[in-house]
mmCIF file of N, CA and C in Angstrom:
data_model
loop_
_atom_site.group_PDB
_atom_site.id
_atom_site.type_symbol
_atom_site.label_atom_id
_atom_site.label_comp_id
_atom_site.label_asym_id
_atom_site.label_seq_id
_atom_site.Cartn_x
_atom_site.Cartn_y
_atom_site.Cartn_z
ATOM 1 N N MET A 13 16.484 -25.095 -2.643
ATOM 2 C CA MET A 13 15.381 -24.624 -3.949
ATOM 3 C C MET A 13 15.794 -24.029 -5.083
ATOM 4 N N ASN A 14 15.352 -23.796 -5.512
ATOM 5 C CA ASN A 14 15.644 -22.638 -7.548
ATOM 6 C C ASN A 14 15.302 -21.248 -6.718
ATOM 7 N N LEU A 15 15.883 -20.668 -7.003
ATOM 8 C CA LEU A 15 15.463 -18.905 -5.918
ATOM 9 C C LEU A 15 15.457 -18.378 -7.372
ATOM 10 N N GLN A 16 16.007 -18.563 -9.050
ATOM 11 C CA GLN A 16 15.822 -18.394 -10.290
ATOM 12 C C GLN A 16 14.298 -18.363 -10.539
ATOM 13 N N GLY A 17 14.611 -19.630 -10.529
ATOM 14 C CA GLY A 17 13.090 -19.994 -11.492
ATOM 15 C C GLY A 17 12.025 -19.789 -10.163
ATOM 16 N N TYR A 18 12.049 -19.585 -9.005
ATOM 17 C CA TYR A 18 11.254 -18.985 -7.946
ATOM 18 C C TYR A 18 10.373 -17.456 -8.452
ATOM 19 N N GLN A 19 11.546 -16.612 -8.584
ATOM 20 C CA GLN A 19 11.724 -14.950 -9.378
ATOM 21 C C GLN A 19 10.799 -15.241 -10.486
ATOM 22 N N GLN A 20 11.440 -15.832 -11.018
ATOM 23 C CA GLN A 20 10.510 -16.119 -12.763
ATOM 24 C C GLN A 20 9.345 -16.566 -12.257
ATOM 25 N N TYR A 21 8.911 -17.057 -11.772
ATOM 26 C CA TYR A 21 7.637 -17.533 -11.998
ATOM 27 C C TYR A 21 6.842 -15.913 -11.337
ATOM 28 N N LYS A 22 7.609 -15.762 -10.113
ATOM 29 C CA LYS A 22 6.426 -14.382 -9.468
ATOM 30 C C LYS A 22 6.127 -13.172 -10.323
ATOM 31 N N GLU A 23 7.486 -13.002 -11.233
ATOM 32 C CA GLU A 23 7.461 -11.751 -12.233
ATOM 33 C C GLU A 23 5.729 -12.501 -13.377
ATOM 34 N N GLN A 24 6.097 -13.831 -13.335
ATOM 35 C CA GLN A 24 4.830 -14.280 -14.840
ATOM 36 C C GLN A 24 3.856 -14.418 -14.109
ATOM 37 N N SER A 25 4.047 -14.581 -12.778
ATOM 38 C CA SER A 25 2.108 -14.544 -12.157
ATOM 39 C C SER A 25 2.206 -12.881 -11.995
ATOM 40 N N ILE A 26 3.080 -12.088 -11.647
ATOM 41 C CA ILE A 26 2.715 -10.015 -11.944
ATOM 42 C C ILE A 26 1.888 -10.091 -13.176
ATOM 43 N N TYR A 27 2.633 -10.430 -14.476
ATOM 44 C CA TYR A 27 2.921 -10.209 -15.288
ATOM 45 C C TYR A 27 0.913 -11.126 -16.482
ATOM 46 N N THR A 28 0.425 -12.240 -15.340
ATOM 47 C CA THR A 28 -0.900 -12.273 -16.101
ATOM 48 C C THR A 28 -2.029 -11.793 -15.420
ATOM 49 N N MET A 29 -1.759 -11.237 -14.323
ATOM 50 C CA MET A 29 -2.327 -10.645 -12.976
ATOM 51 C C MET A 29 -3.188 -9.199 -13.372
ATOM 52 N N THR A 30 -4.602 -9.429 -13.538
ATOM 53 C CA THR A 30 -5.692 -8.579 -14.325
ATOM 54 C C THR A 30 -5.039 -7.235 -13.490
ATOM 55 N N GLN A 31 -6.148 -6.118 -14.158
ATOM 56 C CA GLN A 31 -5.301 -4.120 -13.166
ATOM 57 C C GLN A 31 -6.086 -4.741 -11.596
ATOM 58 N N GLY A 32 -7.409 -5.342 -11.547
ATOM 59 C CA GLY A 32 -7.871 -4.752 -10.283
ATOM 60 C C GLY A 32 -7.312 -6.256 -9.591
ATOM 61 N N GLU A 33 -6.772 -7.300 -10.099
ATOM 62 C CA GLU A 33 -5.952 -8.175 -9.007
ATOM 63 C C GLU A 33 -4.548 -7.419 -8.443
ATOM 64 N N LEU A 34 -3.715 -7.062 -9.377
ATOM 65 C CA LEU A 34 -2.176 -6.376 -9.117
ATOM 66 C C LEU A 34 -2.949 -4.622 -8.297
ATOM 67 N N LEU A 35 -3.818 -4.059 -8.298
ATOM 68 C CA LEU A 35 -4.727 -3.265 -7.669
ATOM 69 C C LEU A 35 -4.712 -3.961 -5.702
ATOM 70 N N ASN A 36 -5.279 -5.121 -5.406
ATOM 71 C CA ASN A 36 -5.605 -5.748 -4.226
ATOM 72 C C ASN A 36 -4.238 -5.685 -3.683
ATOM 73 N N LEU A 37 -2.942 -6.189 -4.458
ATOM 74 C CA LEU A 37 -1.916 -6.747 -4.737
ATOM 75 C C LEU A 37 -0.870 -6.034 -3.627
ATOM 76 N N LEU A 38 -0.842 -4.345 -3.759
ATOM 77 C CA LEU A 38 -0.416 -3.265 -4.002
ATOM 78 C C LEU A 38 -0.735 -2.917 -2.767
ATOM 79 N N TYR A 39 -3.136 -3.264 -2.280
ATOM 80 C CA TYR A 39 -2.998 -2.647 -0.855
ATOM 81 C C TYR A 39 -2.835 -3.657 0.054
ATOM 82 N N ASP A 40 -2.666 -4.659 -0.165
ATOM 83 C CA ASP A 40 -2.432 -5.798 1.082
ATOM 84 C C ASP A 40 -0.754 -5.712 0.913
ATOM 85 N N GLU A 41 -0.324 -5.433 0.709
ATOM 86 C CA GLU A 41 0.860 -5.336 0.708
ATOM 87 C C GLU A 41 2.032 -3.723 1.380
ATOM 88 N N LEU A 42 0.483 -3.166 1.241
ATOM 89 C CA LEU A 42 0.250 -2.145 1.969
ATOM 90 C C LEU A 42 0.404 -2.277 3.534
ATOM 91 N N MET A 43 -0.631 -3.488 3.663
ATOM 92 C CA MET A 43 -1.349 -2.816 4.700
ATOM 93 C C MET A 43 -0.481 -3.779 5.587
ATOM 94 N N LYS A 44 0.254 -5.037 4.703
ATOM 95 C CA LYS A 44 1.596 -5.505 5.360
ATOM 96 C C LYS A 44 2.514 -5.123 5.926
ATOM 97 N N ARG A 45 2.648 -3.828 5.039
ATOM 98 C CA ARG A 45 4.526 -2.632 5.229
ATOM 99 C C ARG A 45 3.524 -2.220 6.497
ATOM 100 N N LEU A 46 2.465 -1.303 6.913
ATOM 101 C CA LEU A 46 2.046 -0.568 7.445
ATOM 102 C C LEU A 46 2.208 -1.470 9.403
ATOM 103 N N LEU A 47 1.498 -2.913 9.254
ATOM 104 C CA LEU A 47 1.716 -4.052 10.536
ATOM 105 C C LEU A 47 2.998 -4.274 10.583
ATOM 106 N N ARG A 48 3.434 -4.620 9.455
ATOM 107 C CA ARG A 48 5.149 -4.780 9.976
ATOM 108 C C ARG A 48 5.802 -3.692 10.564
ATOM 109 N N ALA A 49 5.152 -2.252 10.497
ATOM 110 C CA ALA A 49 6.247 -0.688 10.616
ATOM 111 C C ALA A 49 5.120 -0.360 12.108
ATOM 112 N N GLU A 50 4.503 -1.597 12.439
ATOM 113 C CA GLU A 50 3.638 -0.906 14.198
ATOM 114 C C GLU A 50 4.502 -2.009 14.758
ATOM 115 N N ILE A 51 4.567 -3.303 14.127
ATOM 116 C CA ILE A 51 5.378 -4.358 14.790
ATOM 117 C C ILE A 51 6.407 -3.661 15.473
ATOM 118 N N ALA A 52 7.514 -2.954 14.554
ATOM 119 C CA ALA A 52 8.774 -2.971 14.401
ATOM 120 C C ALA A 52 9.429 -1.934 15.355
ATOM 121 N N LEU A 53 7.916 -0.128 15.198
ATOM 122 C CA LEU A 53 7.868 0.450 16.362
ATOM 123 C C LEU A 53 7.937 -0.364 17.530
ATOM 124 N N LYS A 54 7.002 -0.439 18.139
ATOM 125 C CA LYS A 54 7.129 -1.385 19.068
ATOM 126 C C LYS A 54 7.975 -2.409 19.484
ATOM 127 N N ASP A 55 8.987 -3.150 18.907
ATOM 128 C CA ASP A 55 10.011 -4.234 19.337
ATOM 129 C C ASP A 55 11.198 -2.858 19.095
ATOM 130 N N GLU A 56 11.627 -1.740 18.741
ATOM 131 C CA GLU A 56 11.680 -0.368 18.850
ATOM 132 C C GLU A 56 13.568 -0.842 17.520
ATOM 133 N N ASN A 57 12.431 -1.427 17.016
ATOM 134 C CA ASN A 57 13.436 -2.035 15.573
ATOM 135 C C ASN A 57 13.277 -0.371 14.750
ATOM 136 N N PHE A 58 14.104 -0.045 15.319
ATOM 137 C CA PHE A 58 13.916 0.948 14.081
ATOM 138 C C PHE A 58 14.377 1.026 12.447
ATOM 139 N N GLU A 59 15.104 0.192 12.268
ATOM 140 C CA GLU A 59 15.297 0.467 11.188
ATOM 141 C C GLU A 59 14.738 -0.553 10.111
ATOM 142 N N LEU A 60 13.675 -1.719 10.512
ATOM 143 C CA LEU A 60 13.012 -2.254 9.768
ATOM 144 C C LEU A 60 11.517 -0.933 9.975
ATOM 145 N N PHE A 61 11.208 -0.552 10.866
ATOM 146 C CA PHE A 61 10.373 0.641 10.741
ATOM 147 C C PHE A 61 10.620 1.472 9.842
ATOM 148 N N ASP A 62 11.789 1.867 9.948
ATOM 149 C CA ASP A 62 11.531 2.663 8.616
ATOM 150 C C ASP A 62 11.701 2.803 7.186
ATOM 151 N N ALA A 63 12.835 1.550 6.857
ATOM 152 C CA ALA A 63 12.019 0.823 6.440
ATOM 153 C C ALA A 63 10.667 0.306 5.510
ATOM 154 N N SER A 64 9.830 0.240 6.376
ATOM 155 C CA SER A 64 8.642 -0.248 6.306
ATOM 156 C C SER A 64 8.129 1.915 5.787
ATOM 157 N N VAL A 65 7.832 1.811 6.384
ATOM 158 C CA VAL A 65 7.622 2.716 5.761
ATOM 159 C C VAL A 65 7.221 3.165 4.971
ATOM 160 N N MET A 66 9.287 3.712 4.197
ATOM 161 C CA MET A 66 9.414 3.940 3.022
ATOM 162 C C MET A 66 8.424 3.344 1.728
ATOM 163 N N ARG A 67 8.178 2.142 2.305
ATOM 164 C CA ARG A 67 7.773 1.328 0.945
ATOM 165 C C ARG A 67 6.740 1.633 1.173
ATOM 166 N N CYS A 68 5.668 2.217 2.218
ATOM 167 C CA CYS A 68 4.204 2.573 2.113
ATOM 168 C C CYS A 68 4.348 3.597 1.218
ATOM 169 N N ARG A 69 5.309 4.601 1.429
ATOM 170 C CA ARG A 69 5.265 5.837 0.293
ATOM 171 C C ARG A 69 5.153 5.632 -0.660
ATOM 172 N N GLU A 70 6.109 4.942 -1.048
ATOM 173 C CA GLU A 70 6.571 3.924 -2.691
ATOM 174 C C GLU A 70 5.208 3.317 -3.214
ATOM 175 N N ILE A 71 4.625 2.300 -2.552
ATOM 176 C CA ILE A 71 3.839 1.965 -2.290
ATOM 177 C C ILE A 71 2.184 2.867 -3.258
ATOM 178 N N VAL A 72 1.865 4.145 -2.397
ATOM 179 C CA VAL A 72 0.883 5.408 -2.121
ATOM 180 C C VAL A 72 1.077 5.721 -3.128
ATOM 181 N N GLN A 73 2.771 6.176 -3.667
ATOM 182 C CA GLN A 73 3.269 7.322 -4.919
ATOM 183 C C GLN A 73 2.763 6.350 -5.706
ATOM 184 N N TYR A 74 3.619 5.393 -5.617
ATOM 185 C CA TYR A 74 3.509 4.770 -7.013
ATOM 186 C C TYR A 74 1.425 4.489 -7.303
ATOM 187 N N LEU A 75 0.806 3.933 -6.838
ATOM 188 C CA LEU A 75 -0.735 4.379 -6.668
ATOM 189 C C LEU A 75 -1.678 5.633 -7.365
ATOM 190 N N LYS A 76 -0.579 6.898 -6.619
ATOM 191 C CA LYS A 76 -0.960 8.127 -7.123
ATOM 192 C C LYS A 76 -0.414 8.468 -9.146
ATOM 193 N N ASP A 77 0.898 7.744 -8.805
ATOM 194 C CA ASP A 77 0.838 8.324 -10.511
ATOM 195 C C ASP A 77 0.491 7.381 -11.035
ATOM 196 N N THR A 78 -0.048 6.449 -11.077
ATOM 197 C CA THR A 78 -0.819 5.524 -12.277
ATOM 198 C C THR A 78 -1.727 5.741 -12.169
ATOM 199 N N LEU A 79 -2.696 7.062 -11.230
ATOM 200 C CA LEU A 79 -4.251 7.018 -11.823
ATOM 201 C C LEU A 79 -4.775 7.005 -12.855
ATOM 202 N N ASN A 80 -5.775 6.920 -13.418
ATOM 203 C CA ASN A 80 -6.147 7.327 -15.220
ATOM 204 C C ASN A 80 -6.730 7.993 -14.229
ATOM 205 N N ARG A 81 -6.169 10.055 -15.066
ATOM 206 C CA ARG A 81 -7.210 10.829 -14.478
ATOM 207 C C ARG A 81 -7.931 11.183 -15.537
ATOM 208 N N LYS A 82 -8.917 10.151 -16.746
ATOM 209 C CA LYS A 82 -9.666 10.993 -17.280
ATOM 210 C C LYS A 82 -11.198 10.567 -16.633
ATOM 211 N N TYR A 83 -11.200 9.493 -15.483
ATOM 212 C CA TYR A 83 -12.414 9.223 -15.091
ATOM 213 C C TYR A 83 -12.314 10.260 -13.392
ATOM 214 N N PRO A 84 -13.363 11.295 -13.408
ATOM 215 C CA PRO A 84 -13.372 11.705 -12.338
ATOM 216 C C PRO A 84 -13.071 11.560 -10.907
ATOM 217 N N ILE A 85 -13.219 10.194 -10.130
ATOM 218 C CA ILE A 85 -12.580 9.547 -9.201
ATOM 219 C C ILE A 85 -11.530 10.012 -9.030
ATOM 220 N N SER A 86 -10.565 9.801 -10.102
ATOM 221 C CA SER A 86 -8.842 10.042 -9.689
ATOM 222 C C SER A 86 -8.703 11.393 -9.117
ATOM 223 N N ALA A 87 -9.975 12.075 -8.861
ATOM 224 C CA ALA A 87 -8.931 13.378 -8.406
ATOM 225 C C ALA A 87 -9.571 13.753 -7.327
ATOM 226 N N GLU A 88 -10.183 12.158 -6.341
ATOM 227 C CA GLU A 88 -10.423 12.324 -5.187
ATOM 228 C C GLU A 88 -9.377 11.065 -4.942
ATOM 229 N N LEU A 89 -9.016 10.173 -5.641
ATOM 230 C CA LEU A 89 -8.425 8.755 -4.799
ATOM 231 C C LEU A 89 -7.058 9.946 -4.923
ATOM 232 N N SER A 90 -6.227 11.058 -5.657
ATOM 233 C CA SER A 90 -5.348 11.232 -5.967
ATOM 234 C C SER A 90 -4.898 12.210 -4.653
ATOM 235 N N ARG A 91 -6.671 13.050 -3.417
ATOM 236 C CA ARG A 91 -6.189 13.426 -2.776
ATOM 237 C C ARG A 91 -6.670 12.872 -1.442
ATOM 238 N N MET A 92 -6.436 11.864 -1.630
ATOM 239 C CA MET A 92 -6.686 10.753 -0.352
ATOM 240 C C MET A 92 -5.285 10.197 -0.397
ATOM 241 N N TYR A 93 -4.455 9.900 -1.437
ATOM 242 C CA TYR A 93 -3.210 9.765 -1.682
ATOM 243 C C TYR A 93 -2.689 10.189 -1.401
ATOM 244 N N ASP A 94 -2.164 12.023 -1.344
ATOM 245 C CA ASP A 94 -1.549 13.128 -0.591
ATOM 246 C C ASP A 94 -1.547 13.004 0.323
ATOM 247 N N PHE A 95 -3.330 12.219 1.255
ATOM 248 C CA PHE A 95 -3.565 12.570 2.809
ATOM 249 C C PHE A 95 -2.461 12.003 2.933
ATOM 250 N N PHE A 96 -2.416 10.504 2.528
ATOM 251 C CA PHE A 96 -1.893 9.185 2.901
ATOM 252 C C PHE A 96 0.014 9.420 3.031
ATOM 253 N N LEU A 97 0.080 10.031 1.879
ATOM 254 C CA LEU A 97 1.573 10.206 2.408
ATOM 255 C C LEU A 97 1.685 11.290 2.991
ATOM 256 N N TYR A 98 1.106 12.294 3.901
ATOM 257 C CA TYR A 98 1.771 13.379 4.846
ATOM 258 C C TYR A 98 1.023 12.345 6.207
ATOM 259 N N GLU A 99 0.069 11.773 5.543
ATOM 260 C CA GLU A 99 0.123 10.566 7.390
ATOM 261 C C GLU A 99 1.486 9.991 7.410
ATOM 262 N N LEU A 100 2.099 9.630 6.577
ATOM 263 C CA LEU A 100 3.580 8.216 6.664
ATOM 264 C C LEU A 100 4.282 9.529 6.597
ATOM 265 N N SER A 101 4.340 10.534 6.534
ATOM 266 C CA SER A 101 5.640 11.402 6.426
ATOM 267 C C SER A 101 5.445 11.420 7.910
ATOM 268 N N ARG A 102 4.343 11.839 8.827
ATOM 269 C CA ARG A 102 4.208 11.692 9.975
ATOM 270 C C ARG A 102 4.375 10.869 10.917
ATOM 271 N N ILE A 103 4.545 9.937 10.815
ATOM 272 C CA ILE A 103 4.570 8.346 11.271
ATOM 273 C C ILE A 103 6.273 8.208 11.256
ATOM 274 N N SER A 104 6.399 8.759 9.841
ATOM 275 C CA SER A 104 7.950 8.413 10.040
ATOM 276 C C SER A 104 9.410 9.638 11.110
ATOM 277 N N ALA A 105 8.753 10.741 11.181
ATOM 278 C CA ALA A 105 8.948 11.916 11.277
ATOM 279 C C ALA A 105 8.460 12.253 12.887
ATOM 280 N N ARG A 106 7.677 11.206 13.553
ATOM 281 C CA ARG A 106 7.467 11.403 14.646
ATOM 282 C C ARG A 106 7.592 10.119 15.550
ATOM 283 N N ARG A 107 7.777 8.665 14.739
ATOM 284 C CA ARG A 107 7.124 7.423 15.246
ATOM 285 C C ARG A 107 6.761 7.375 15.892
ATOM 286 N N ASP A 108 5.397 7.882 15.443
ATOM 287 C CA ASP A 108 3.873 7.500 16.185
ATOM 288 C C ASP A 108 3.039 6.294 15.909
ATOM 289 N N GLU A 109 2.880 5.212 17.210
ATOM 290 C CA GLU A 109 2.435 4.295 16.487
ATOM 291 C C GLU A 109 0.352 4.486 16.561
ATOM 292 N N LYS A 110 0.308 6.024 17.223
ATOM 293 C CA LYS A 110 -0.956 6.386 17.246
ATOM 294 C C LYS A 110 -1.199 6.929 15.531
ATOM 295 N N VAL A 111 -0.446 7.384 14.690
ATOM 296 C CA VAL A 111 -0.908 7.299 13.634
ATOM 297 C C VAL A 111 -1.126 5.900 11.973
ATOM 298 N N ILE A 112 -0.362 5.219 12.697
ATOM 299 C CA ILE A 112 -0.577 4.340 12.097
ATOM 300 C C ILE A 112 -1.801 3.566 12.266
ATOM 301 N N ILE A 113 -1.778 3.396 13.978
ATOM 302 C CA ILE A 113 -3.361 3.054 13.945
ATOM 303 C C ILE A 113 -4.508 3.564 13.372
ATOM 304 N N GLU A 114 -4.642 5.063 13.170
ATOM 305 C CA GLU A 114 -5.307 5.660 12.498
ATOM 306 C C GLU A 114 -5.476 5.715 10.857
ATOM 307 N N LEU A 115 -4.697 5.417 10.390
ATOM 308 C CA LEU A 115 -4.415 5.467 9.017
ATOM 309 C C LEU A 115 -4.316 3.885 7.935
ATOM 310 N N LYS A 116 -4.193 2.615 8.872
ATOM 311 C CA LYS A 116 -4.724 1.553 9.146
ATOM 312 C C LYS A 116 -6.267 1.303 8.478
ATOM 313 N N PRO A 117 -7.366 1.413 9.222
ATOM 314 C CA PRO A 117 -8.181 1.403 8.871
ATOM 315 C C PRO A 117 -8.897 2.323 7.469
ATOM 316 N N LEU A 118 -8.222 3.325 7.556
ATOM 317 C CA LEU A 118 -8.148 4.518 5.967
ATOM 318 C C LEU A 118 -8.056 3.949 4.451
ATOM 319 N N VAL A 119 -6.940 2.823 4.477
ATOM 320 C CA VAL A 119 -6.473 2.071 3.721
ATOM 321 C C VAL A 119 -7.104 0.740 3.064
ATOM 322 N N GLN A 120 -7.543 0.212 4.875
ATOM 323 C CA GLN A 120 -8.269 -1.088 4.887
ATOM 324 C C GLN A 120 -9.575 -0.835 4.049
ATOM 325 N N ASP A 121 -10.296 0.367 3.922
ATOM 326 C CA ASP A 121 -11.571 0.542 3.957
ATOM 327 C C ASP A 121 -11.433 0.696 2.221
ATOM 328 N N LEU A 122 -10.652 1.711 1.772
ATOM 329 C CA LEU A 122 -10.528 1.644 0.169
ATOM 330 C C LEU A 122 -9.249 -0.089 -0.440
ATOM 331 N N ARG A 123 -8.790 -0.219 0.275
ATOM 332 C CA ARG A 123 -8.789 -1.962 -0.439
ATOM 333 C C ARG A 123 -10.313 -2.652 0.240
ATOM 334 N N GLU A 124 -10.670 -2.656 0.841
ATOM 335 C CA GLU A 124 -12.278 -3.078 0.467
ATOM 336 C C GLU A 124 -12.779 -3.392 -0.800
ATOM 337 N N ALA A 125 -13.359 -1.248 -0.644
ATOM 338 C CA ALA A 125 -14.086 -1.295 -1.778
ATOM 339 C C ALA A 125 -13.027 -0.956 -2.596
ATOM 340 N N PHE A 126 -11.944 -1.207 -3.304
ATOM 341 C CA PHE A 126 -11.218 -1.670 -4.831
ATOM 342 C C PHE A 126 -11.270 -2.930 -4.940
ATOM 343 N N LYS A 127 -11.331 -3.569 -3.445
ATOM 344 C CA LYS A 127 -11.231 -5.184 -4.322
ATOM 345 C C LYS A 127 -13.278 -5.644 -4.890
ATOM 346 N N GLU A 128 -14.101 -4.785 -3.731
ATOM 347 C CA GLU A 128 -15.528 -4.786 -4.310
ATOM 348 C C GLU A 128 -15.492 -4.668 -5.606
ATOM 349 N N ALA A 129 -15.126 -3.475 -5.792
ATOM 350 C CA ALA A 129 -15.603 -3.405 -7.181
ATOM 351 C C ALA A 129 -14.417 -4.152 -8.593
ATOM 352 N N SER A 130 -13.571 -4.312 -8.204
ATOM 353 C CA SER A 130 -12.668 -5.391 -9.026
ATOM 354 C C SER A 130 -13.527 -6.439 -9.121
ATOM 355 N N LYS A 131 -14.477 -7.545 -7.921
ATOM 356 C CA LYS A 131 -15.311 -7.904 -8.410
ATOM 357 C C LYS A 131 -16.645 -8.108 -9.309
ATOM 358 N N GLN A 132 -16.990 -6.705 -8.703
ATOM 359 C CA GLN A 132 -18.159 -6.554 -9.512
ATOM 360 C C GLN A 132 -17.911 -6.581 -11.282
ATOM 361 N N VAL A 133 -16.785 -6.063 -10.857
ATOM 362 C CA VAL A 133 -16.421 -5.955 -12.760
ATOM 363 C C VAL A 133 -15.506 -6.691 -13.386
ATOM 364 N N ALA A 134 -15.527 -8.272 -12.747
ATOM 365 C CA ALA A 134 -15.893 -9.408 -13.023
ATOM 366 C C ALA A 134 -16.738 -10.253 -13.491
ATOM 367 N N ASN A 135 -17.836 -9.760 -13.023
ATOM 368 C CA ASN A 135 -19.247 -10.564 -12.998
ATOM 369 C C ASN A 135 -19.708 -9.553 -13.728
#
């Protein structure tokens, strides 16, 4: 398989996505990494756990950094992202599966809200 061609394809598809599609992709990746961290913790694979939690933190920080501050909802989202970052720090420090389980539905709800908003904007 031509890995360079595949990498170019992935990059091109990202460049042609709408903002809503990119946001959904980030939330999908965040959910995937939370699940991966949960499984790694159960398997006591702490290297994968730490890498997964770190990637979650990077995604949430990116989401926070790219907020468009001209909209009032951005302040609320910024606080929500701060909460996510705090919880991810707790997950990392304590290696506590319970905190992951509590965080996942919050991320899922926000993901679904953005997905629905994206559909409405497209229509």
